[in-house]
């Protein structure tokens, strides 16, 4: 039987809330703190403010019993053995991470410490943050023997956050003292010993009792850099495949075949090689900029990350040009849009490439009818409903009388669409797929003009796309 630890989690965003629910699922006693009273009320009353698979189940399983919500950081700190800081680290004007929330929380924790605590950075932070937190706490008069600061970065993805947490590839613990490392190892013991997976109704996922997640113990600085470098590397992989997709388009090759070929090299691996309209979300854009800034501060030229960002921006522009190539002019054209969130499986629209494209369409005078299985509410806060922008409840209404249909994120639900029905609904059967979700020959076979990223276009005889728009693609045009 694993030993229960009292944990406070400060911040109830994606990372904080998921960590709180998962720690409770692992058998610990958790108190989740947020200064947003309305959010705490919602959580206490059984609401779940984010769209995340398994989160409602875990919260209802453990609410009141193992996980509580409060705005009172002081008493939460006093009751806890470990305090996880999971507050936002937004991007500042210079691109660096704005650490003012972390600073404020650290000072507040310091004022409440009454016995030994391990303060754990869970938010993504630049190297040296750990040292800063330690200094802030010391400056507030807390004796050195009453606390340690450790780093335990979180690698969860939105949409699969609970499974990523409970079935992690690895658990990184950056600690300077054995006392702090020991407490963190104890917290993760239900996972690392495999006990969680043989328990009653564990959340299913890739890990098992026979293959539990490994722990990697490092210095605090290495742990901080591991997090930034992981996100920067994944973003680099995406920009890399996107540039390769552009070469494929020009050369007449299929980027999906190329990605498969590259990914079969075990040194490279098949993941994060999906070409499209670029990466978005609350992490990659912010973390690439923050890591670039860290490099600058320590005197290292990380020009590669500039290129990664530039390619990511370009990818949206190129897609937009592709839409223009299919439609000629924009003003007054009706465009159906599938997907608004920054990727499928989430309602998060932060830095969403899909919303960027929609804004460009609206700016050019298009009339947009958009459908997303979860992100409608959040999108409305950024692009309110108007005579130009309508939100609809299903893909067929989005396509109704449209001059073209755009696919802008990768919801699995879009694969279930009856495209034959959709064909009759569209004014012109043109689909422009920014996430390479569909199969070009199948779409051509159904009579669609189908354009995607880094693959041959399937153009129906009547849809003459002037060759000056698609200079090198003439040879690839399949006529059905
Ligand atoms: C990411 C990291 O994956 C996660 O480890 C970290 O903790 C937080 O940041 P997340 O932002 O939830 O997670 O999304 P992710 O699934 O990584 O996708 C990020 C963006 O890249 C999305 O816009 C997605 O559509 C895009 N993407 C992803 C691609 O364009 N191609 C790919 O092959 C993979």
Short mmCIF file of C-alpha atoms and ligand atoms in Angstrom, two decimals:
data_model
loop_
_atom_site.label_atom_id
_atom_site.label_comp_id
_atom_site.label_asym_id
_atom_site.label_seq_id
_atom_site.Cartn_x
_atom_site.Cartn_y
_atom_site.Cartn_z
CA UNK A 1 0.00 0.00 0.00
CA UNK A 2 1.45 3.38 -1.04
CA UNK A 3 1.77 6.09 1.55
CA UNK A 4 -0.68 8.98 1.30
CA UNK A 5 0.85 12.46 0.93
CA UNK A 6 -0.96 15.77 1.60
CA UNK A 7 -0.61 17.90 -1.50
CA UNK A 8 -1.58 21.47 -2.32
CA UNK A 9 -1.81 22.40 -5.99
CA UNK A 10 -1.77 26.13 -6.66
CA UNK A 11 -3.56 27.02 -9.89
CA UNK A 12 -6.49 25.15 -11.41
CA UNK A 13 -5.75 25.56 -15.11
CA UNK A 14 -5.07 22.58 -17.40
CA UNK A 15 -1.96 21.45 -15.54
CA UNK A 16 -3.14 22.24 -12.00
CA UNK A 17 -6.59 20.74 -12.27
CA UNK A 18 -5.44 17.60 -14.06
CA UNK A 19 -2.56 17.14 -11.59
CA UNK A 20 -4.95 17.60 -8.63
CA UNK A 21 -7.44 15.06 -10.00
CA UNK A 22 -4.69 12.56 -10.87
CA UNK A 23 -2.90 12.88 -7.50
CA UNK A 24 -6.25 12.12 -5.84
CA UNK A 25 -6.72 9.18 -8.22
CA UNK A 26 -3.31 7.94 -7.03
CA UNK A 27 -4.64 8.00 -3.45
CA UNK A 28 -3.24 11.30 -2.13
CA UNK A 29 -5.14 13.99 -0.26
CA UNK A 30 -5.24 17.09 -2.45
CA UNK A 31 -6.31 20.66 -1.99
CA UNK A 32 -6.45 22.72 -5.15
CA UNK A 33 -6.10 26.50 -4.72
CA UNK A 34 -7.11 29.22 -7.12
CA UNK A 35 -7.65 32.94 -6.52
CA UNK A 36 -10.53 32.97 -9.04
CA UNK A 37 -13.53 32.69 -6.71
CA UNK A 38 -16.02 31.99 -9.48
CA UNK A 39 -13.91 29.09 -10.77
CA UNK A 40 -13.52 27.61 -7.29
CA UNK A 41 -17.29 27.84 -6.80
CA UNK A 42 -17.90 26.02 -10.10
CA UNK A 43 -15.42 23.30 -9.13
CA UNK A 44 -16.90 22.90 -5.68
CA UNK A 45 -20.39 22.58 -7.14
CA UNK A 46 -19.30 19.76 -9.42
CA UNK A 47 -18.56 21.74 -12.59
CA UNK A 48 -15.54 21.04 -14.79
CA UNK A 49 -14.29 24.21 -16.50
CA UNK A 50 -12.25 22.46 -19.24
CA UNK A 51 -13.06 19.81 -21.83
CA UNK A 52 -10.82 16.88 -20.95
CA UNK A 53 -11.47 13.16 -21.26
CA UNK A 54 -11.77 11.31 -17.87
CA UNK A 55 -11.48 14.56 -15.86
CA UNK A 56 -15.21 14.76 -14.97
CA UNK A 57 -15.12 11.09 -13.87
CA UNK A 58 -12.02 11.54 -11.71
CA UNK A 59 -13.32 14.73 -10.12
CA UNK A 60 -16.68 13.21 -9.30
CA UNK A 61 -14.97 10.07 -7.96
CA UNK A 62 -12.74 12.04 -5.56
CA UNK A 63 -14.46 15.39 -4.89
CA UNK A 64 -15.01 16.02 -1.17
CA UNK A 65 -13.29 12.73 -0.35
CA UNK A 66 -9.72 13.23 -1.62
CA UNK A 67 -9.80 16.53 -3.53
CA UNK A 68 -11.07 19.89 -2.32
CA UNK A 69 -11.05 23.38 -3.82
CA UNK A 70 -10.31 26.63 -2.03
CA UNK A 71 -9.17 30.22 -2.48
CA UNK A 72 -7.26 30.11 0.79
CA UNK A 73 -3.60 29.54 -0.07
CA UNK A 74 -2.47 30.03 3.50
CA UNK A 75 -4.35 27.14 5.08
CA UNK A 76 -3.74 24.93 2.03
CA UNK A 77 0.02 25.52 2.41
CA UNK A 78 -0.03 24.81 6.13
CA UNK A 79 -1.84 21.50 5.67
CA UNK A 80 0.37 20.24 2.83
CA UNK A 81 3.64 18.34 2.72
CA UNK A 82 4.19 19.24 -0.95
CA UNK A 83 2.98 22.39 -2.70
CA UNK A 84 2.87 22.26 -6.47
CA UNK A 85 2.96 25.61 -8.25
CA UNK A 86 0.91 25.27 -11.44
CA UNK A 87 0.04 28.88 -12.20
CA UNK A 88 0.27 30.50 -15.64
CA UNK A 89 3.58 31.67 -17.10
CA UNK A 90 2.30 33.82 -19.97
CA UNK A 91 4.47 35.31 -22.67
CA UNK A 92 5.71 38.82 -21.93
CA UNK A 93 6.22 41.49 -24.60
CA UNK A 94 9.85 40.44 -25.09
CA UNK A 95 8.94 36.78 -25.59
CA UNK A 96 10.28 35.76 -22.19
CA UNK A 97 8.05 33.97 -19.68
CA UNK A 98 6.24 36.35 -17.33
CA UNK A 99 6.96 34.88 -13.91
CA UNK A 100 5.06 37.40 -11.82
CA UNK A 101 2.38 34.85 -10.82
CA UNK A 102 5.05 32.38 -9.73
CA UNK A 103 6.81 35.14 -7.76
CA UNK A 104 3.58 36.22 -6.05
CA UNK A 105 2.61 32.65 -5.13
CA UNK A 106 6.11 31.91 -3.80
CA UNK A 107 5.96 34.96 -1.49
CA UNK A 108 2.53 33.99 -0.27
CA UNK A 109 3.59 30.40 0.38
CA UNK A 110 6.64 31.70 2.30
CA UNK A 111 4.42 33.70 4.63
CA UNK A 112 2.45 30.56 5.51
CA UNK A 113 5.19 27.98 6.03
CA UNK A 114 5.03 26.49 9.54
CA UNK A 115 6.77 23.12 9.01
CA UNK A 116 9.00 21.43 6.39
CA UNK A 117 7.54 21.72 2.87
CA UNK A 118 8.66 20.77 -0.60
CA UNK A 119 7.68 23.46 -3.06
CA UNK A 120 7.47 22.00 -6.55
CA UNK A 121 7.51 23.91 -9.82
CA UNK A 122 5.02 22.27 -12.15
CA UNK A 123 4.49 25.26 -14.45
CA UNK A 124 6.82 25.51 -17.45
CA UNK A 125 9.52 27.92 -16.35
CA UNK A 126 12.94 29.05 -17.53
CA UNK A 127 16.10 27.65 -16.01
CA UNK A 128 17.04 29.41 -12.74
CA UNK A 129 13.37 29.84 -11.67
CA UNK A 130 13.95 27.22 -9.01
CA UNK A 131 16.74 29.32 -7.56
CA UNK A 132 14.61 32.42 -7.68
CA UNK A 133 11.78 30.73 -5.80
CA UNK A 134 14.26 29.60 -3.15
CA UNK A 135 15.58 33.16 -2.83
CA UNK A 136 12.09 34.67 -2.58
CA UNK A 137 11.16 32.25 0.21
CA UNK A 138 14.40 32.91 2.08
CA UNK A 139 13.93 36.67 1.72
CA UNK A 140 10.59 36.24 3.43
CA UNK A 141 12.42 34.93 6.46
CA UNK A 142 11.84 31.18 6.12
CA UNK A 143 14.80 29.18 7.50
CA UNK A 144 16.57 27.02 4.91
CA UNK A 145 15.83 23.77 6.79
CA UNK A 146 12.05 24.37 6.57
CA UNK A 147 11.77 23.97 2.82
CA UNK A 148 13.18 22.66 -0.46
CA UNK A 149 12.32 23.73 -3.96
CA UNK A 150 12.09 20.98 -6.58
CA UNK A 151 11.18 20.88 -10.25
CA UNK A 152 8.73 18.34 -11.65
CA UNK A 153 7.82 19.41 -15.19
CA UNK A 154 4.56 18.25 -16.71
CA UNK A 155 4.38 16.88 -20.24
CA UNK A 156 0.62 16.39 -20.62
CA UNK A 157 -1.15 17.28 -23.84
CA UNK A 158 -4.57 18.86 -23.89
CA UNK A 159 -7.30 16.45 -24.89
CA UNK A 160 -5.35 13.46 -23.52
CA UNK A 161 -4.14 15.13 -20.33
CA UNK A 162 -5.37 12.55 -17.79
CA UNK A 163 -3.99 9.59 -19.73
CA UNK A 164 -0.70 11.44 -20.33
CA UNK A 165 -0.41 12.13 -16.59
CA UNK A 166 -1.24 8.65 -15.34
CA UNK A 167 0.58 6.83 -18.15
CA UNK A 168 3.56 9.17 -18.52
CA UNK A 169 6.51 8.43 -20.82
CA UNK A 170 8.70 9.53 -17.91
CA UNK A 171 8.48 11.35 -14.61
CA UNK A 172 11.22 13.96 -14.23
CA UNK A 173 12.21 14.96 -10.73
CA UNK A 174 14.72 17.77 -10.37
CA UNK A 175 15.79 18.03 -6.76
CA UNK A 176 18.82 19.35 -4.91
CA UNK A 177 18.27 17.36 -1.69
CA UNK A 178 17.48 13.72 -1.04
CA UNK A 179 14.70 14.78 1.34
CA UNK A 180 12.81 16.56 -1.46
CA UNK A 181 13.48 13.80 -4.00
CA UNK A 182 12.23 11.17 -1.56
CA UNK A 183 8.89 12.94 -1.06
CA UNK A 184 8.39 13.29 -4.81
CA UNK A 185 9.26 9.64 -5.37
CA UNK A 186 6.69 8.76 -2.71
CA UNK A 187 4.04 10.84 -4.47
CA UNK A 188 4.61 9.05 -7.77
CA UNK A 189 5.11 5.62 -6.21
CA UNK A 190 1.59 4.34 -7.11
CA UNK A 191 2.54 4.84 -10.77
CA UNK A 192 6.22 3.89 -10.73
CA UNK A 193 5.61 0.71 -8.70
CA UNK A 194 2.82 -0.31 -11.08
CA UNK A 195 0.36 -0.53 -8.15
CA UNK A 196 -2.06 1.93 -9.76
CA UNK A 197 -2.50 -0.20 -12.88
CA UNK A 198 -3.46 -3.34 -10.96
CA UNK A 199 -5.92 -1.41 -8.77
CA UNK A 200 -9.65 -1.20 -9.30
CA UNK A 201 -10.73 0.52 -12.53
CA UNK A 202 -7.57 2.48 -13.38
CA UNK A 203 -7.85 4.96 -16.26
CA UNK A 204 -6.80 2.84 -19.26
CA UNK A 205 -3.67 3.74 -21.20
CA UNK A 206 -0.36 2.45 -22.49
CA UNK A 207 1.30 1.83 -19.10
CA UNK A 208 0.76 -1.34 -17.04
CA UNK A 209 1.96 -3.04 -13.89
CA UNK A 210 4.64 -4.73 -16.00
CA UNK A 211 5.63 -1.52 -17.76
CA UNK A 212 5.25 1.41 -15.34
CA UNK A 213 6.62 4.90 -16.05
CA UNK A 214 10.32 5.39 -15.26
CA UNK A 215 11.58 8.16 -12.97
CA UNK A 216 14.43 10.35 -14.10
CA UNK A 217 16.10 12.20 -11.25
CA UNK A 218 18.12 15.24 -12.25
CA UNK A 219 19.35 18.58 -11.00
CA UNK A 220 16.69 21.26 -10.78
CA UNK A 221 18.27 23.17 -13.69
CA UNK A 222 18.32 20.10 -15.93
CA UNK A 223 14.63 19.45 -15.15
CA UNK A 224 13.75 23.02 -16.11
CA UNK A 225 15.69 22.75 -19.37
CA UNK A 226 14.23 19.30 -20.16
CA UNK A 227 10.74 20.83 -20.27
CA UNK A 228 11.62 23.77 -22.51
CA UNK A 229 13.86 21.68 -24.76
CA UNK A 230 11.17 18.99 -25.17
CA UNK A 231 8.56 21.46 -26.35
CA UNK A 232 11.04 23.31 -28.57
CA UNK A 233 12.16 20.03 -30.13
CA UNK A 234 8.60 18.90 -30.86
CA UNK A 235 7.79 22.29 -32.41
CA UNK A 236 10.96 21.96 -34.50
CA UNK A 237 9.82 18.55 -35.71
CA UNK A 238 6.50 20.05 -36.85
CA UNK A 239 8.12 22.99 -38.65
CA UNK A 240 10.59 20.59 -40.24
CA UNK A 241 7.87 18.36 -41.68
CA UNK A 242 5.93 21.42 -42.82
CA UNK A 243 8.88 22.65 -44.87
CA UNK A 244 9.35 19.13 -46.22
CA UNK A 245 5.62 19.23 -47.15
CA UNK A 246 6.25 22.39 -49.15
CA UNK A 247 9.09 20.64 -50.99
CA UNK A 248 6.78 17.68 -51.63
CA UNK A 249 4.16 20.02 -53.08
CA UNK A 250 6.67 21.58 -55.43
CA UNK A 251 8.26 18.27 -56.42
CA UNK A 252 5.04 16.29 -56.75
CA UNK A 253 5.63 13.87 -53.85
CA UNK A 254 3.30 12.95 -50.99
CA UNK A 255 4.43 14.20 -47.57
CA UNK A 256 2.53 11.42 -45.79
CA UNK A 257 4.67 8.84 -47.57
CA UNK A 258 7.79 10.84 -46.82
CA UNK A 259 6.85 11.23 -43.11
CA UNK A 260 6.24 7.49 -42.87
CA UNK A 261 9.63 6.82 -44.40
CA UNK A 262 11.41 9.24 -42.08
CA UNK A 263 9.51 8.07 -39.01
CA UNK A 264 10.40 4.41 -39.54
CA UNK A 265 13.93 5.33 -38.55
CA UNK A 266 13.79 4.54 -34.83
CA UNK A 267 16.21 7.40 -34.18
CA UNK A 268 13.59 9.83 -35.53
CA UNK A 269 10.29 8.14 -34.66
CA UNK A 270 6.89 8.56 -36.36
CA UNK A 271 5.26 11.05 -33.97
CA UNK A 272 4.88 14.80 -34.51
CA UNK A 273 5.51 14.50 -38.23
CA UNK A 274 2.01 15.50 -39.34
CA UNK A 275 2.17 18.34 -41.83
CA UNK A 276 -0.56 20.97 -41.75
CA UNK A 277 -1.26 24.61 -40.97
CA UNK A 278 1.25 24.67 -38.13
CA UNK A 279 1.28 24.31 -34.38
CA UNK A 280 -0.72 26.41 -31.93
CA UNK A 281 -1.98 26.10 -28.37
CA UNK A 282 -1.01 27.52 -25.04
CA UNK A 283 2.42 25.86 -24.94
CA UNK A 284 4.44 25.53 -28.14
CA UNK A 285 4.32 29.16 -29.34
CA UNK A 286 4.96 30.50 -25.83
CA UNK A 287 7.62 27.97 -24.89
CA UNK A 288 9.58 28.25 -28.14
CA UNK A 289 9.74 32.03 -27.63
CA UNK A 290 10.65 31.64 -23.94
CA UNK A 291 13.42 29.12 -24.65
CA UNK A 292 14.82 31.36 -27.39
CA UNK A 293 14.85 34.14 -24.81
CA UNK A 294 16.59 31.95 -22.22
CA UNK A 295 19.27 31.15 -24.83
CA UNK A 296 19.73 34.86 -25.56
CA UNK A 297 20.07 35.64 -21.86
CA UNK A 298 22.82 33.10 -21.37
CA UNK A 299 24.59 34.30 -24.52
CA UNK A 300 23.73 31.41 -26.85
CA UNK A 301 22.54 32.06 -30.40
CA UNK A 302 19.55 29.74 -30.96
CA UNK A 303 18.66 31.01 -34.44
CA UNK A 304 17.12 27.63 -35.21
CA UNK A 305 14.12 28.54 -33.05
CA UNK A 306 13.60 31.77 -35.02
CA UNK A 307 13.31 29.64 -38.15
CA UNK A 308 10.90 27.25 -36.43
CA UNK A 309 8.65 30.21 -35.58
CA UNK A 310 8.97 31.76 -39.05
CA UNK A 311 8.05 28.50 -40.80
CA UNK A 312 5.06 28.11 -38.48
CA UNK A 313 3.77 31.58 -39.40
CA UNK A 314 4.44 31.02 -43.12
CA UNK A 315 2.46 27.79 -43.08
CA UNK A 316 -0.77 29.65 -42.32
CA UNK A 317 -0.09 32.18 -45.06
CA UNK A 318 0.61 29.41 -47.57
CA UNK A 319 -2.65 27.69 -46.66
CA UNK A 320 -4.52 30.93 -47.05
CA UNK A 321 -2.99 31.35 -50.53
CA UNK A 322 -4.18 27.85 -51.32
CA UNK A 323 -7.74 28.84 -50.40
CA UNK A 324 -7.37 31.90 -52.62
CA UNK A 325 -6.10 29.72 -55.47
CA UNK A 326 -9.30 27.68 -55.29
CA UNK A 327 -11.71 30.59 -54.97
CA UNK A 328 -10.05 33.40 -56.96
CA UNK A 329 -11.71 36.22 -55.01
CA UNK A 330 -12.89 36.33 -51.42
CA UNK A 331 -15.42 39.14 -50.93
CA UNK A 332 -18.90 37.72 -50.34
CA UNK A 333 -17.80 34.10 -50.72
CA UNK A 334 -19.39 31.63 -48.32
CA UNK A 335 -16.87 29.43 -46.54
CA UNK A 336 -17.72 26.45 -44.36
CA UNK A 337 -15.18 25.80 -41.61
CA UNK A 338 -14.67 22.57 -39.67
CA UNK A 339 -12.54 23.08 -36.58
CA UNK A 340 -11.75 26.14 -34.46
CA UNK A 341 -9.73 24.82 -31.51
CA UNK A 342 -5.93 24.67 -31.90
CA UNK A 343 -6.27 20.92 -32.43
CA UNK A 344 -8.99 18.27 -32.22
CA UNK A 345 -10.19 16.89 -28.89
CA UNK A 346 -10.08 20.18 -26.97
CA UNK A 347 -12.06 23.40 -26.59
CA UNK A 348 -8.87 25.46 -26.26
CA UNK A 349 -8.51 28.18 -28.89
CA UNK A 350 -5.32 29.81 -27.62
CA UNK A 351 -2.96 30.57 -30.54
CA UNK A 352 -5.21 28.45 -32.73
CA UNK A 353 -4.07 28.37 -36.38
CA UNK A 354 -7.73 27.67 -37.25
CA UNK A 355 -8.91 30.95 -35.72
CA UNK A 356 -6.07 32.78 -37.44
CA UNK A 357 -7.33 31.51 -40.82
CA UNK A 358 -10.94 32.42 -39.94
CA UNK A 359 -9.85 35.97 -39.00
CA UNK A 360 -8.06 36.32 -42.34
CA UNK A 361 -11.17 35.11 -44.20
CA UNK A 362 -13.40 37.58 -42.36
CA UNK A 363 -10.91 40.37 -43.02
CA UNK A 364 -11.13 39.60 -46.75
CA UNK A 365 -14.93 39.85 -46.63
CA UNK A 366 -15.89 36.16 -46.62
CA UNK A 367 -19.00 34.86 -44.89
CA UNK A 368 -17.98 32.06 -42.54
CA UNK A 369 -20.10 29.29 -41.11
CA UNK A 370 -18.11 27.33 -38.58
CA UNK A 371 -18.52 24.10 -36.66
CA UNK A 372 -16.32 22.75 -33.88
CA UNK A 373 -17.49 19.94 -31.57
CA UNK A 374 -16.29 21.78 -28.43
CA UNK A 375 -14.77 25.20 -29.10
CA UNK A 376 -17.83 27.24 -30.13
CA UNK A 377 -18.30 29.03 -26.81
CA UNK A 378 -14.66 30.04 -26.46
CA UNK A 379 -14.42 31.10 -30.10
CA UNK A 380 -17.44 33.36 -29.69
CA UNK A 381 -15.54 35.30 -27.03
CA UNK A 382 -12.86 36.13 -29.60
CA UNK A 383 -14.93 36.31 -32.79
CA UNK A 384 -18.51 37.20 -31.84
CA UNK A 385 -21.39 36.02 -33.99
CA UNK A 386 -22.25 38.57 -36.70
CA UNK A 387 -23.71 38.82 -40.17
CA UNK A 388 -20.32 37.56 -41.42
CA UNK A 389 -19.69 34.87 -38.80
CA UNK A 390 -22.12 32.14 -37.88
CA UNK A 391 -21.54 29.21 -35.53
CA UNK A 392 -23.45 26.04 -36.37
CA UNK A 393 -24.07 22.69 -34.71
CA UNK A 394 -23.03 20.20 -37.37
CA UNK A 395 -20.75 19.90 -40.42
CA UNK A 396 -23.62 19.73 -42.93
CA UNK A 397 -25.00 23.11 -41.91
CA UNK A 398 -21.46 24.54 -42.07
CA UNK A 399 -21.21 23.28 -45.65
CA UNK A 400 -24.70 24.43 -46.72
CA UNK A 401 -24.38 26.44 -49.97
CA UNK A 402 -20.72 27.13 -49.26
CA UNK A 403 -18.25 27.92 -52.04
CA UNK A 404 -15.70 25.72 -50.25
CA UNK A 405 -15.26 23.81 -47.03
CA UNK A 406 -12.06 24.17 -44.98
CA UNK A 407 -10.84 21.58 -42.45
CA UNK A 408 -8.76 23.43 -39.86
CA UNK A 409 -8.20 20.97 -37.03
CA UNK A 410 -8.10 17.23 -36.55
CA UNK A 411 -11.19 16.19 -34.59
CA UNK A 412 -11.70 12.44 -35.01
CA UNK A 413 -15.42 13.22 -35.40
CA UNK A 414 -14.69 14.71 -38.84
CA UNK A 415 -13.75 11.25 -40.11
CA UNK A 416 -17.32 10.11 -39.41
CA UNK A 417 -18.84 12.72 -41.72
CA UNK A 418 -21.00 11.42 -44.56
CA UNK A 419 -19.07 13.13 -47.35
CA UNK A 420 -21.52 12.00 -50.04
CA UNK A 421 -24.22 13.93 -48.19
CA UNK A 422 -21.85 16.84 -47.74
CA UNK A 423 -21.16 16.87 -51.48
CA UNK A 424 -24.84 17.64 -52.14
CA UNK A 425 -24.86 20.33 -49.47
CA UNK A 426 -21.96 22.38 -50.78
CA UNK A 427 -22.50 24.90 -53.54
CA UNK A 428 -19.19 23.81 -55.08
CA UNK A 429 -17.67 20.50 -53.97
CA UNK A 430 -14.34 21.96 -52.90
CA UNK A 431 -12.60 20.84 -49.70
CA UNK A 432 -9.34 22.39 -48.54
CA UNK A 433 -7.88 20.32 -45.75
CA UNK A 434 -5.30 22.02 -43.52
CA UNK A 435 -4.71 18.89 -41.43
CA UNK A 436 -4.45 16.15 -44.10
CA UNK A 437 -7.32 14.35 -42.45
CA UNK A 438 -8.79 12.76 -45.55
CA UNK A 439 -7.54 10.55 -48.35
CA UNK A 440 -7.06 12.38 -51.69
CA UNK A 441 -8.05 9.50 -54.04
CA UNK A 442 -11.17 8.76 -51.96
CA UNK A 443 -12.20 12.41 -52.02
CA UNK A 444 -11.53 12.65 -55.76
CA UNK A 445 -13.56 9.47 -56.26
CA UNK A 446 -16.51 11.15 -54.54
CA UNK A 447 -16.27 14.07 -56.94
CA UNK A 448 -14.56 16.61 -54.72
CA UNK A 449 -11.87 19.04 -55.66
CA UNK A 450 -9.63 18.29 -52.71
CA UNK A 451 -6.55 20.28 -51.74
CA UNK A 452 -4.40 19.46 -48.71
CA UNK A 453 -0.86 20.09 -47.45
CA UNK A 454 2.16 18.53 -49.15
CA UNK A 455 0.09 16.15 -51.26
CA UNK A 456 -1.18 16.08 -54.83
CA UNK A 457 -4.30 18.11 -55.45
CA UNK A 458 -7.36 16.33 -56.77
CA UNK A 459 -9.08 18.77 -59.06
CA UNK A 460 -12.39 18.09 -60.79
CA UNK A 461 -12.56 19.00 -64.52
CA UNK A 462 -14.74 22.05 -64.00
CA UNK A 463 -12.61 23.53 -61.23
CA UNK A 464 -9.95 25.03 -63.38
CA UNK A 465 -7.39 26.34 -60.99
CA UNK A 466 -5.27 28.77 -62.98
CA UNK A 467 -1.80 27.33 -63.29
CA UNK A 468 -0.17 30.55 -62.16
CA UNK A 469 -1.63 29.90 -58.72
CA UNK A 470 -0.26 26.37 -58.55
CA UNK A 471 2.84 26.62 -60.73
CA UNK A 472 4.48 23.25 -60.12
CA UNK A 473 1.40 21.22 -59.39
CA UNK A 474 0.02 20.82 -62.87
CA UNK A 475 1.44 17.37 -63.31
CA UNK A 476 -0.19 16.23 -60.08
CA UNK A 477 -3.67 17.24 -60.98
CA UNK A 478 -5.79 14.13 -61.18
CA UNK A 479 -8.88 14.31 -63.31
CA UNK A 480 -11.62 11.87 -62.49
C1 LIG B 1 2.11 20.26 -26.00
C2 LIG B 1 3.09 19.11 -25.70
O1 LIG B 1 2.82 18.02 -26.59
C3 LIG B 1 2.99 18.66 -24.26
O2 LIG B 1 3.98 17.68 -23.98
C4 LIG B 1 3.20 19.87 -23.36
O3 LIG B 1 3.08 19.50 -22.00
C5 LIG B 1 2.24 21.00 -23.70
O4 LIG B 1 2.35 21.32 -25.09
P1 LIG B 1 -0.51 20.48 -26.48
O5 LIG B 1 -0.27 21.95 -26.58
O6 LIG B 1 -1.67 20.00 -25.70
O7 LIG B 1 0.79 19.75 -25.85
O8 LIG B 1 -0.69 19.95 -27.96
P2 LIG B 1 0.03 18.95 -28.97
O9 LIG B 1 -0.78 17.74 -29.12
O10 LIG B 1 1.45 18.77 -28.65
O11 LIG B 1 -0.11 19.81 -30.31
C6 LIG B 1 0.41 21.14 -30.41
C7 LIG B 1 0.12 21.72 -31.78
O12 LIG B 1 0.93 21.08 -32.77
C8 LIG B 1 -1.33 21.57 -32.25
O13 LIG B 1 -1.72 22.76 -32.89
C9 LIG B 1 -1.26 20.41 -33.22
O14 LIG B 1 -2.28 20.46 -34.19
C10 LIG B 1 0.12 20.63 -33.85
N1 LIG B 1 0.73 19.40 -34.38
C11 LIG B 1 1.02 18.34 -33.57
C12 LIG B 1 1.06 19.34 -35.74
O15 LIG B 1 0.82 20.30 -36.49
N2 LIG B 1 1.65 18.23 -36.22
C13 LIG B 1 1.96 17.15 -35.43
O16 LIG B 1 2.51 16.16 -35.95
C14 LIG B 1 1.63 17.22 -34.07
#
